mmCIF file of C-alpha atoms in Angstrom:
data_model
loop_
_atom_site.group_PDB
_atom_site.id
_atom_site.type_symbol
_atom_site.label_atom_id
_atom_site.label_comp_id
_atom_site.label_asym_id
_atom_site.label_seq_id
_atom_site.Cartn_x
_atom_site.Cartn_y
_atom_site.Cartn_z
ATOM 1 C CA MET Z 3 56.820 121.791 54.869
ATOM 2 C CA ARG Z 4 58.761 121.826 58.076
ATOM 3 C CA SER Z 5 59.973 125.216 59.698
ATOM 4 C CA PRO Z 6 63.125 125.310 61.894
ATOM 5 C CA LEU Z 7 60.865 126.426 64.399
ATOM 6 C CA PHE Z 8 58.463 123.251 64.576
ATOM 7 C CA ALA Z 9 61.297 121.178 63.235
ATOM 8 C CA ALA Z 10 63.009 122.049 66.636
ATOM 9 C CA LEU Z 11 60.208 121.529 68.582
ATOM 10 C CA PHE Z 12 58.804 118.741 67.135
ATOM 11 C CA VAL Z 13 62.281 116.942 67.555
ATOM 12 C CA LEU Z 14 62.541 117.922 71.167
ATOM 13 C CA ALA Z 15 59.711 116.704 72.485
ATOM 14 C CA ALA Z 16 59.156 114.095 70.567
ATOM 15 C CA SER Z 17 62.306 111.841 72.659
ATOM 16 C CA SER Z 18 64.740 113.152 69.769
ATOM 17 C CA PRO Z 19 67.532 111.050 68.734
ATOM 18 C CA ALA Z 20 69.433 114.520 68.887
ATOM 19 C CA PHE Z 21 68.770 113.827 73.304
ATOM 20 C CA GLY Z 22 68.265 110.529 72.965
ATOM 21 C CA GLN Z 23 68.703 107.875 75.882
ATOM 22 C CA THR Z 24 71.735 108.804 77.501
ATOM 23 C CA ALA Z 25 73.298 107.890 80.534
ATOM 24 C CA SER Z 26 73.854 110.078 83.549
ATOM 25 C CA PRO Z 27 76.944 112.096 84.712
ATOM 26 C CA ALA Z 28 79.704 110.370 86.357
ATOM 27 C CA ALA Z 29 82.553 111.648 87.681
ATOM 28 C CA PRO Z 30 84.831 113.312 85.263
ATOM 29 C CA SER Z 31 87.989 111.103 86.490
ATOM 30 C CA THR Z 32 86.475 107.684 85.426
ATOM 31 C CA SER Z 33 84.306 108.954 82.468
ATOM 32 C CA ALA Z 34 87.487 110.600 80.545
ATOM 33 C CA ALA Z 35 88.877 107.310 80.738
ATOM 34 C CA ILE Z 36 85.642 105.428 79.241
ATOM 35 C CA ASN Z 37 86.071 108.157 76.480
ATOM 36 C CA LEU Z 38 89.488 107.326 75.810
ATOM 37 C CA ASP Z 39 88.658 103.663 75.085
ATOM 38 C CA ALA Z 40 85.392 103.902 74.015
ATOM 39 C CA VAL Z 41 84.853 101.962 70.719
ATOM 40 C CA SER Z 42 81.298 101.066 68.621
ATOM 41 C CA VAL Z 43 81.091 97.379 67.276
ATOM 42 C CA SER Z 44 80.706 96.548 64.009
ATOM 43 C CA GLY Z 45 79.848 93.917 61.446
ATOM 44 C CA VAL Z 46 76.958 91.471 61.554
ATOM 45 C CA GLN Z 47 74.482 92.216 65.351
ATOM 46 C CA PRO Z 48 71.285 90.531 66.178
ATOM 47 C CA GLY Z 49 70.022 93.639 68.077
ATOM 48 C CA PRO Z 50 67.918 93.490 71.249
ATOM 49 C CA GLY Z 51 65.301 91.240 70.724
ATOM 50 C CA LEU Z 52 61.484 91.460 71.159
ATOM 51 C CA TRP Z 53 59.538 91.834 74.095
ATOM 52 C CA ARG Z 54 56.424 89.735 74.361
ATOM 53 C CA VAL Z 55 53.220 91.438 75.252
ATOM 54 C CA SER Z 56 49.753 89.268 75.544
ATOM 55 C CA LYS Z 57 46.599 88.554 76.720
ATOM 56 C CA GLY Z 58 44.995 85.453 76.000
ATOM 57 C CA ASP Z 59 45.747 84.066 72.743
ATOM 58 C CA HIS Z 60 46.625 87.626 71.459
ATOM 59 C CA VAL Z 61 50.424 88.534 71.573
ATOM 60 C CA MET Z 62 52.395 92.098 70.477
ATOM 61 C CA TRP Z 63 55.611 91.523 69.805
ATOM 62 C CA VAL Z 64 58.111 94.985 70.926
ATOM 63 C CA LEU Z 65 61.319 96.030 69.491
ATOM 64 C CA GLY Z 66 62.712 98.519 71.796
ATOM 65 C CA THR Z 67 64.688 101.581 69.880
ATOM 66 C CA LEU Z 68 67.430 103.203 70.806
ATOM 67 C CA SER Z 69 69.481 106.455 69.584
ATOM 68 C CA PRO Z 70 72.308 106.650 69.032
ATOM 69 C CA LEU Z 71 73.429 103.338 67.967
ATOM 70 C CA PRO Z 72 76.630 101.899 66.041
ATOM 71 C CA ASP Z 73 77.318 103.692 62.415
ATOM 72 C CA ARG Z 74 78.917 100.113 61.521
ATOM 73 C CA ILE Z 75 76.518 97.371 62.312
ATOM 74 C CA GLN Z 76 74.367 95.590 60.287
ATOM 75 C CA TRP Z 77 71.798 94.565 61.876
ATOM 76 C CA LYS Z 78 70.718 90.985 61.514
ATOM 77 C CA THR Z 79 66.776 90.913 60.792
ATOM 78 C CA ASP Z 80 65.757 87.351 60.322
ATOM 79 C CA GLU Z 81 63.543 87.179 63.718
ATOM 80 C CA VAL Z 82 62.086 90.644 63.294
ATOM 81 C CA GLU Z 83 61.066 89.870 59.630
ATOM 82 C CA GLN Z 84 59.749 86.778 60.206
ATOM 83 C CA THR Z 85 57.619 88.436 63.244
ATOM 84 C CA ILE Z 86 56.757 91.361 61.406
ATOM 85 C CA ALA Z 87 55.497 88.499 58.334
ATOM 86 C CA ASP Z 88 53.227 87.084 60.466
ATOM 87 C CA SER Z 89 51.760 89.601 62.062
ATOM 88 C CA GLN Z 90 48.562 91.159 60.778
ATOM 89 C CA GLU Z 91 49.472 95.021 61.696
ATOM 90 C CA VAL Z 92 52.740 97.168 62.808
ATOM 91 C CA LEU Z 93 52.460 99.888 65.217
ATOM 92 C CA GLY Z 94 55.233 102.416 65.219
ATOM 93 C CA PRO Z 95 55.943 104.571 68.191
ATOM 94 C CA PRO Z 96 54.609 107.290 69.763
ATOM 95 C CA SER Z 97 55.418 110.115 67.074
ATOM 96 C CA ILE Z 98 54.266 113.692 66.870
ATOM 97 C CA ALA Z 99 54.090 116.474 64.349
ATOM 98 C CA LEU Z 100 53.193 120.340 63.905
ATOM 99 C CA LYS Z 101 51.060 121.650 61.258
ATOM 100 C CA PRO Z 102 50.881 124.577 59.606
ATOM 101 C CA LYS Z 103 47.538 125.683 59.306
ATOM 102 C CA THR Z 104 47.709 127.455 55.716
ATOM 103 C CA ASN Z 105 47.509 126.556 52.029
ATOM 104 C CA PHE Z 106 50.853 126.034 49.654
ATOM 105 C CA PHE Z 107 50.756 129.687 48.956
ATOM 106 C CA GLY Z 108 50.682 130.361 52.498
ATOM 107 C CA LYS Z 109 53.907 128.111 53.664
ATOM 108 C CA LEU Z 110 55.416 129.769 50.793
ATOM 109 C CA PHE Z 111 55.273 132.884 51.960
ATOM 110 C CA LEU Z 112 56.005 132.178 54.959
ATOM 111 C CA LEU Z 113 59.304 131.301 54.498
ATOM 112 C CA PRO Z 114 61.273 135.020 54.843
ATOM 113 C CA SER Z 115 59.671 135.064 58.101
ATOM 114 C CA LEU Z 116 62.033 131.435 59.163
ATOM 115 C CA VAL Z 117 65.309 133.046 58.492
ATOM 116 C CA GLY Z 118 67.101 133.323 61.754
ATOM 117 C CA ALA Z 119 64.912 131.379 63.569
ATOM 118 C CA ARG Z 120 67.667 129.750 65.521
ATOM 119 C CA LYS Z 121 69.509 132.887 67.095
ATOM 120 C CA ASN Z 122 69.074 133.822 70.482
ATOM 121 C CA PRO Z 123 66.538 137.183 70.646
ATOM 122 C CA ASP Z 124 67.718 140.602 70.052
ATOM 123 C CA GLY Z 125 71.108 139.902 68.668
ATOM 124 C CA GLN Z 126 72.727 138.390 72.244
ATOM 125 C CA THR Z 127 75.342 136.026 71.241
ATOM 126 C CA LEU Z 128 75.942 132.661 73.199
ATOM 127 C CA GLN Z 129 78.706 133.821 75.297
ATOM 128 C CA GLN Z 130 76.316 136.448 76.919
ATOM 129 C CA MET Z 131 73.380 133.415 77.160
ATOM 130 C CA VAL Z 132 75.219 131.048 79.204
ATOM 131 C CA PRO Z 133 76.960 131.037 82.319
ATOM 132 C CA ALA Z 134 80.481 131.686 81.901
ATOM 133 C CA PRO Z 135 82.413 128.266 83.428
ATOM 134 C CA ASP Z 136 80.277 126.322 80.761
ATOM 135 C CA TYR Z 137 81.037 128.956 77.443
ATOM 136 C CA ALA Z 138 84.726 128.331 78.831
ATOM 137 C CA ARG Z 139 83.683 124.743 78.541
ATOM 138 C CA TRP Z 140 81.989 124.901 74.882
ATOM 139 C CA GLN Z 141 84.987 126.849 73.549
ATOM 140 C CA VAL Z 142 86.630 124.048 74.521
ATOM 141 C CA LEU Z 143 84.366 121.168 73.024
ATOM 142 C CA LYS Z 144 83.376 123.218 70.177
ATOM 143 C CA GLN Z 145 86.768 123.587 69.043
ATOM 144 C CA GLN Z 146 86.998 119.650 69.463
ATOM 145 C CA TYR Z 147 83.737 118.564 67.823
ATOM 146 C CA ILE Z 148 82.351 122.014 65.072
ATOM 147 C CA GLY Z 149 85.651 123.473 64.354
ATOM 148 C CA ASN Z 150 85.884 126.923 63.642
ATOM 149 C CA ASP Z 151 82.232 127.915 63.104
ATOM 150 C CA ARG Z 152 81.588 131.416 64.081
ATOM 151 C CA GLY Z 153 78.129 131.580 63.166
ATOM 152 C CA ILE Z 154 76.833 129.261 66.169
ATOM 153 C CA GLU Z 155 77.891 131.895 68.569
ATOM 154 C CA SER Z 156 74.997 133.316 67.876
ATOM 155 C CA TRP Z 157 72.382 130.508 68.108
ATOM 156 C CA ARG Z 158 70.345 129.827 70.853
ATOM 157 C CA PRO Z 159 71.709 127.480 73.578
ATOM 158 C CA ILE Z 160 69.517 124.443 72.729
ATOM 159 C CA PHE Z 161 70.184 124.877 69.217
ATOM 160 C CA ALA Z 162 74.281 124.622 69.825
ATOM 161 C CA ALA Z 163 73.845 121.795 71.902
ATOM 162 C CA VAL Z 164 72.242 119.799 69.606
ATOM 163 C CA GLU Z 165 74.840 120.561 67.144
ATOM 164 C CA LEU Z 166 77.565 119.618 69.358
ATOM 165 C CA TYR Z 167 75.792 116.428 70.271
ATOM 166 C CA ASP Z 168 75.410 115.117 66.845
ATOM 167 C CA LYS Z 169 78.973 116.200 65.648
ATOM 168 C CA ALA Z 170 79.928 114.052 69.566
ATOM 169 C CA ILE Z 171 78.388 111.133 68.705
ATOM 170 C CA LYS Z 172 79.500 111.158 64.916
ATOM 171 C CA ARG Z 173 83.474 111.597 66.162
ATOM 172 C CA TYR Z 174 82.331 107.948 68.273
ATOM 173 C CA GLY Z 175 81.420 105.993 65.396
ATOM 174 C CA LEU Z 176 77.767 106.586 66.262
ATOM 175 C CA THR Z 177 74.575 107.542 64.112
ATOM 176 C CA SER Z 178 71.731 109.045 65.623
ATOM 177 C CA SER Z 179 69.157 106.783 63.889
ATOM 178 C CA GLY Z 180 70.247 103.583 62.818
ATOM 179 C CA GLY Z 181 67.740 103.291 60.045
ATOM 180 C CA VAL Z 182 65.911 101.177 62.141
ATOM 181 C CA LYS Z 183 62.320 102.669 62.191
ATOM 182 C CA ASP Z 184 63.137 102.840 57.881
ATOM 183 C CA THR Z 185 64.260 98.943 58.141
ATOM 184 C CA VAL Z 186 61.218 97.865 60.068
ATOM 185 C CA ARG Z 187 58.530 100.163 57.780
ATOM 186 C CA ASP Z 188 60.227 98.694 54.450
ATOM 187 C CA LEU Z 189 59.752 95.080 55.792
ATOM 188 C CA ALA Z 190 56.297 95.487 56.839
ATOM 189 C CA LYS Z 191 55.736 96.902 53.269
ATOM 190 C CA LYS Z 192 57.853 93.630 51.540
ATOM 191 C CA HIS Z 193 55.174 91.483 53.085
ATOM 192 C CA ASN Z 194 52.516 93.355 52.593
ATOM 193 C CA VAL Z 195 51.515 94.253 56.358
ATOM 194 C CA LYS Z 196 49.466 97.189 57.606
ATOM 195 C CA PHE Z 197 52.001 99.806 59.038
ATOM 196 C CA THR Z 198 49.941 101.891 61.416
ATOM 197 C CA THR Z 199 51.752 105.363 61.945
ATOM 198 C CA VAL Z 200 50.876 106.709 65.723
ATOM 199 C CA ARG Z 201 50.910 110.691 65.570
ATOM 200 C CA TYR Z 202 49.423 113.305 67.460
ATOM 201 C CA THR Z 203 48.975 116.245 65.300
ATOM 202 C CA MET Z 204 48.845 119.648 66.503
ATOM 203 C CA GLU Z 205 47.525 122.340 64.024
ATOM 204 C CA VAL Z 206 49.622 126.179 64.315
ATOM 205 C CA GLU Z 207 46.664 128.144 63.476
ATOM 206 C CA GLU Z 208 48.381 131.513 63.094
ATOM 207 C CA PRO Z 209 52.133 129.897 61.543
ATOM 208 C CA ARG Z 210 53.575 133.518 61.119
ATOM 209 C CA SER Z 211 52.399 134.651 64.317
ATOM 210 C CA ALA Z 212 53.948 131.479 65.888
ATOM 211 C CA VAL Z 213 57.096 132.011 64.569
ATOM 212 C CA LYS Z 214 57.394 135.387 65.365
ATOM 213 C CA THR Z 215 56.638 135.080 69.169
ATOM 214 C CA PHE Z 216 59.606 132.002 69.018
ATOM 215 C CA LYS Z 217 61.907 134.032 67.588
ATOM 216 C CA SER Z 218 61.371 137.392 70.329
ATOM 217 C CA SER Z 219 60.456 134.786 72.744
ATOM 218 C CA PRO Z 220 63.026 133.708 75.845
ATOM 219 C CA MET Z 221 63.691 130.526 76.561
ATOM 220 C CA ASP Z 222 65.392 128.769 79.298
ATOM 221 C CA ASP Z 223 67.598 126.633 78.098
ATOM 222 C CA ARG Z 224 70.862 127.234 80.088
ATOM 223 C CA GLU Z 225 70.401 123.828 82.069
ATOM 224 C CA CYS Z 226 69.659 121.931 78.703
ATOM 225 C CA PHE Z 227 73.249 123.487 77.745
ATOM 226 C CA GLY Z 228 75.216 123.098 80.492
ATOM 227 C CA ARG Z 229 74.208 118.891 80.550
ATOM 228 C CA THR Z 230 74.834 118.824 77.292
ATOM 229 C CA LEU Z 231 78.358 119.689 77.883
ATOM 230 C CA ASP Z 232 78.346 117.320 80.939
ATOM 231 C CA THR Z 233 77.106 114.329 78.683
ATOM 232 C CA VAL Z 234 79.897 114.868 75.868
ATOM 233 C CA GLU Z 235 82.715 115.878 78.588
ATOM 234 C CA ARG Z 236 82.184 112.964 80.427
ATOM 235 C CA ASP Z 237 79.351 110.421 79.135
ATOM 236 C CA MET Z 238 80.328 109.578 75.622
ATOM 237 C CA GLY Z 239 81.484 106.335 76.671
ATOM 238 C CA ARG Z 240 78.614 105.667 78.479
ATOM 239 C CA ILE Z 241 76.439 106.264 75.224
ATOM 240 C CA THR Z 242 79.147 103.898 73.252
ATOM 241 C CA GLU Z 243 78.431 101.067 76.146
ATOM 242 C CA ARG Z 244 75.048 101.301 75.579
ATOM 243 C CA ALA Z 245 74.788 101.681 71.748
ATOM 244 C CA ASN Z 246 76.468 98.571 71.629
ATOM 245 C CA ALA Z 247 74.488 96.893 74.382
ATOM 246 C CA TRP Z 248 71.615 97.285 71.638
ATOM 247 C CA ALA Z 249 73.603 95.779 68.905
ATOM 248 C CA THR Z 250 74.998 93.228 70.874
ATOM 249 C CA GLY Z 251 71.468 92.191 72.611
ATOM 250 C CA ASP Z 252 73.254 92.846 76.079
ATOM 251 C CA ILE Z 253 69.370 93.556 77.819
ATOM 252 C CA ASP Z 254 71.184 93.022 81.202
ATOM 253 C CA MET Z 255 73.161 96.143 80.361
ATOM 254 C CA LEU Z 256 70.532 97.931 78.663
ATOM 255 C CA ARG Z 257 68.959 97.578 81.976
ATOM 256 C CA HIS Z 258 71.607 98.638 84.506
ATOM 257 C CA LEU Z 259 72.375 101.958 81.862
ATOM 258 C CA PRO Z 260 70.371 104.842 83.198
ATOM 259 C CA MET Z 261 68.317 106.501 79.838
ATOM 260 C CA ASN Z 262 68.365 110.008 81.298
ATOM 261 C CA ASP Z 263 70.179 112.562 81.112
ATOM 262 C CA GLN Z 264 70.257 116.272 79.428
ATOM 263 C CA ARG Z 265 67.007 115.212 77.143
ATOM 264 C CA GLU Z 266 64.650 115.918 79.711
ATOM 265 C CA SER Z 267 65.914 119.313 80.968
ATOM 266 C CA CYS Z 268 66.268 120.098 77.057
ATOM 267 C CA ILE Z 269 62.588 119.139 76.539
ATOM 268 C CA SER Z 270 61.417 121.115 79.454
ATOM 269 C CA ALA Z 271 63.386 124.068 78.025
ATOM 270 C CA VAL Z 272 60.694 124.099 75.226
ATOM 271 C CA THR Z 273 57.855 122.859 76.883
ATOM 272 C CA GLU Z 274 57.681 124.884 79.739
ATOM 273 C CA ALA Z 275 58.256 127.921 77.644
ATOM 274 C CA GLY Z 276 55.741 130.543 77.363
ATOM 275 C CA PHE Z 277 55.224 130.579 73.714
ATOM 276 C CA ALA Z 278 54.850 126.568 73.880
ATOM 277 C CA LYS Z 279 52.682 127.004 76.414
ATOM 278 C CA GLN Z 280 50.694 129.517 74.145
ATOM 279 C CA LEU Z 281 50.785 127.009 71.320
ATOM 280 C CA GLY Z 282 49.386 124.281 73.222
ATOM 281 C CA PHE Z 283 52.477 122.366 73.033
ATOM 282 C CA ASN Z 284 53.309 121.475 76.819
ATOM 283 C CA ASP Z 285 51.467 118.473 76.796
ATOM 284 C CA VAL Z 286 51.935 116.927 73.521
ATOM 285 C CA LYS Z 287 54.433 113.984 74.324
ATOM 286 C CA GLN Z 288 51.714 113.117 77.023
ATOM 287 C CA LYS Z 289 48.862 112.926 74.071
ATOM 288 C CA ALA Z 290 51.231 110.700 71.820
ATOM 289 C CA GLU Z 291 52.358 108.575 74.503
ATOM 290 C CA SER Z 292 47.870 108.026 75.139
ATOM 291 C CA MET Z 293 47.498 107.975 71.557
ATOM 292 C CA TRP Z 294 50.037 105.036 71.529
ATOM 293 C CA LEU Z 295 48.699 102.813 74.426
ATOM 294 C CA SER Z 296 45.020 102.800 72.790
ATOM 295 C CA ALA Z 297 46.399 101.518 69.743
ATOM 296 C CA ALA Z 298 48.242 98.916 70.981
ATOM 297 C CA GLN Z 299 45.006 97.810 72.870
ATOM 298 C CA GLN Z 300 43.232 98.219 70.125
ATOM 299 C CA ALA Z 301 45.390 95.977 68.203
ATOM 300 C CA LEU Z 302 46.076 93.553 70.777
ATOM 301 C CA ASN Z 303 41.960 92.828 71.065
ATOM 302 C CA THR Z 304 41.932 93.154 67.476
ATOM 303 C CA ASN Z 305 44.560 90.891 66.032
ATOM 304 C CA THR Z 306 46.350 87.612 66.633
ATOM 305 C CA GLN Z 307 49.778 88.928 66.311
ATOM 306 C CA THR Z 308 51.282 92.572 66.074
ATOM 307 C CA PHE Z 309 54.609 93.895 66.037
ATOM 308 C CA ALA Z 310 55.124 97.127 67.746
ATOM 309 C CA MET Z 311 58.094 99.520 68.112
ATOM 310 C CA LEU Z 312 58.702 101.877 71.482
ATOM 311 C CA PRO Z 313 61.746 103.840 72.823
ATOM 312 C CA MET Z 314 64.150 101.221 75.139
ATOM 313 C CA GLU Z 315 63.551 103.454 77.952
ATOM 314 C CA GLN Z 316 59.313 103.253 77.079
ATOM 315 C CA VAL Z 317 60.047 99.337 77.498
ATOM 316 C CA LEU Z 318 62.262 99.173 79.850
ATOM 317 C CA SER Z 319 61.369 102.197 82.943
ATOM 318 C CA PRO Z 320 58.951 101.422 85.162
ATOM 319 C CA LYS Z 321 56.827 104.256 84.410
ATOM 320 C CA GLY Z 322 57.021 103.387 80.572
ATOM 321 C CA LEU Z 323 53.978 102.691 78.455
ATOM 322 C CA ILE Z 324 54.857 98.822 78.802
ATOM 323 C CA ALA Z 325 54.739 98.993 82.146
ATOM 324 C CA ARG Z 326 51.018 100.614 81.925
ATOM 325 C CA LEU Z 327 49.694 98.077 79.497
ATOM 326 C CA LYS Z 328 51.009 95.339 82.305
ATOM 327 C CA ALA Z 329 49.031 97.212 85.044
ATOM 328 C CA GLN Z 330 46.407 96.913 82.649
ATOM 329 C CA GLY Z 331 46.526 93.314 83.188
ATOM 330 C CA TYR Z 332 48.356 92.299 79.891
ATOM 331 C CA GLN Z 333 51.324 89.453 80.823
ATOM 332 C CA VAL Z 334 54.954 91.227 79.501
ATOM 333 C CA GLU Z 335 57.862 89.278 78.981
ATOM 334 C CA ALA Z 336 61.346 90.271 77.785
ATOM 335 C CA PRO Z 337 63.684 88.513 75.635
ATOM 336 C CA ASP Z 338 65.797 86.773 78.131
ATOM 337 C CA GLY Z 339 62.599 85.109 80.133
ATOM 338 C CA SER Z 340 61.887 87.853 82.595
ATOM 339 C CA ASP Z 341 59.486 90.778 82.716
ATOM 340 C CA ALA Z 342 60.906 94.606 81.664
ATOM 341 C CA GLU Z 343 61.993 95.051 85.362
ATOM 342 C CA GLY Z 344 64.260 91.891 85.268
ATOM 343 C CA GLN Z 345 61.970 89.471 87.482
ATOM 344 C CA PRO Z 346 60.630 86.617 86.551
ATOM 345 C CA ALA Z 347 57.818 86.669 84.263
ATOM 346 C CA THR Z 348 54.272 86.117 85.555
ATOM 347 C CA SER Z 349 50.630 87.068 84.621
ATOM 348 C CA PRO Z 350 49.645 90.051 86.655
#
């Protein structure tokens, strides 16, 4: 069972699609026009190609994943399928799971305490929780993308932000997952290739107490709320542009479109909250990434060929997991023959 509390924490700290790789804010006069003109691609598309990480005769092919993606594309998976079929292992992306430490009946009796987990403490409304200018913007965007939903006015700002963002990407013909991870998993199963899930699991000792603490604890998620409003107002065009770049395999475009915006402020709202630190949640993202790095090194040492998935930010960032592998002596080559940063690929 995954409660609203555990699901929310899992989603936000694990590079959630809801706060996935989005563009940085732009000037309203420019981005407003982009929003009006944004059209997601459709039909059969090749995807971004595969990064090559190697040492000696051992190689790992890496697919950079992205969220959101165009909803009406058919991903041409011929290259991916052949690569998976020729591999000894498929490595999933780093992930996080929160597990309540209780038996089935304990989980069943936990359900009543989950009611209202999304709501603000002490019955406060969204209007009371966020700055007046942001609430005024929220009312306009809510009407545009969500409609007359009174219930959401009692939600915490971060949950309201998730709902608004999800509705906005859907309006632009985008989808949060694109089915890429499921497709890769299915192809591994089809060719009888081992699929390794890299998941850091944190066991919650007292789930009832954790839910109670969450429901009564403040969370400074106003910046997350405001940054999400910025994104929906100004950057949906650029989000669509990046989604299209992934679909069409435009690596150069992916490099030049920033991949951070409200996601970091929303993750911080959760991980820096008192209840998260109390649960030991503040460093789980780093632990999951360390687990993936260890799993990748083991796969590269053991297998002649491995297929892996990583969020595109981890592939392209100079501080990402691919860069960390390169710093440890592995050779990295992008689909266009350059390294992850776009420079000619050379051995370190």
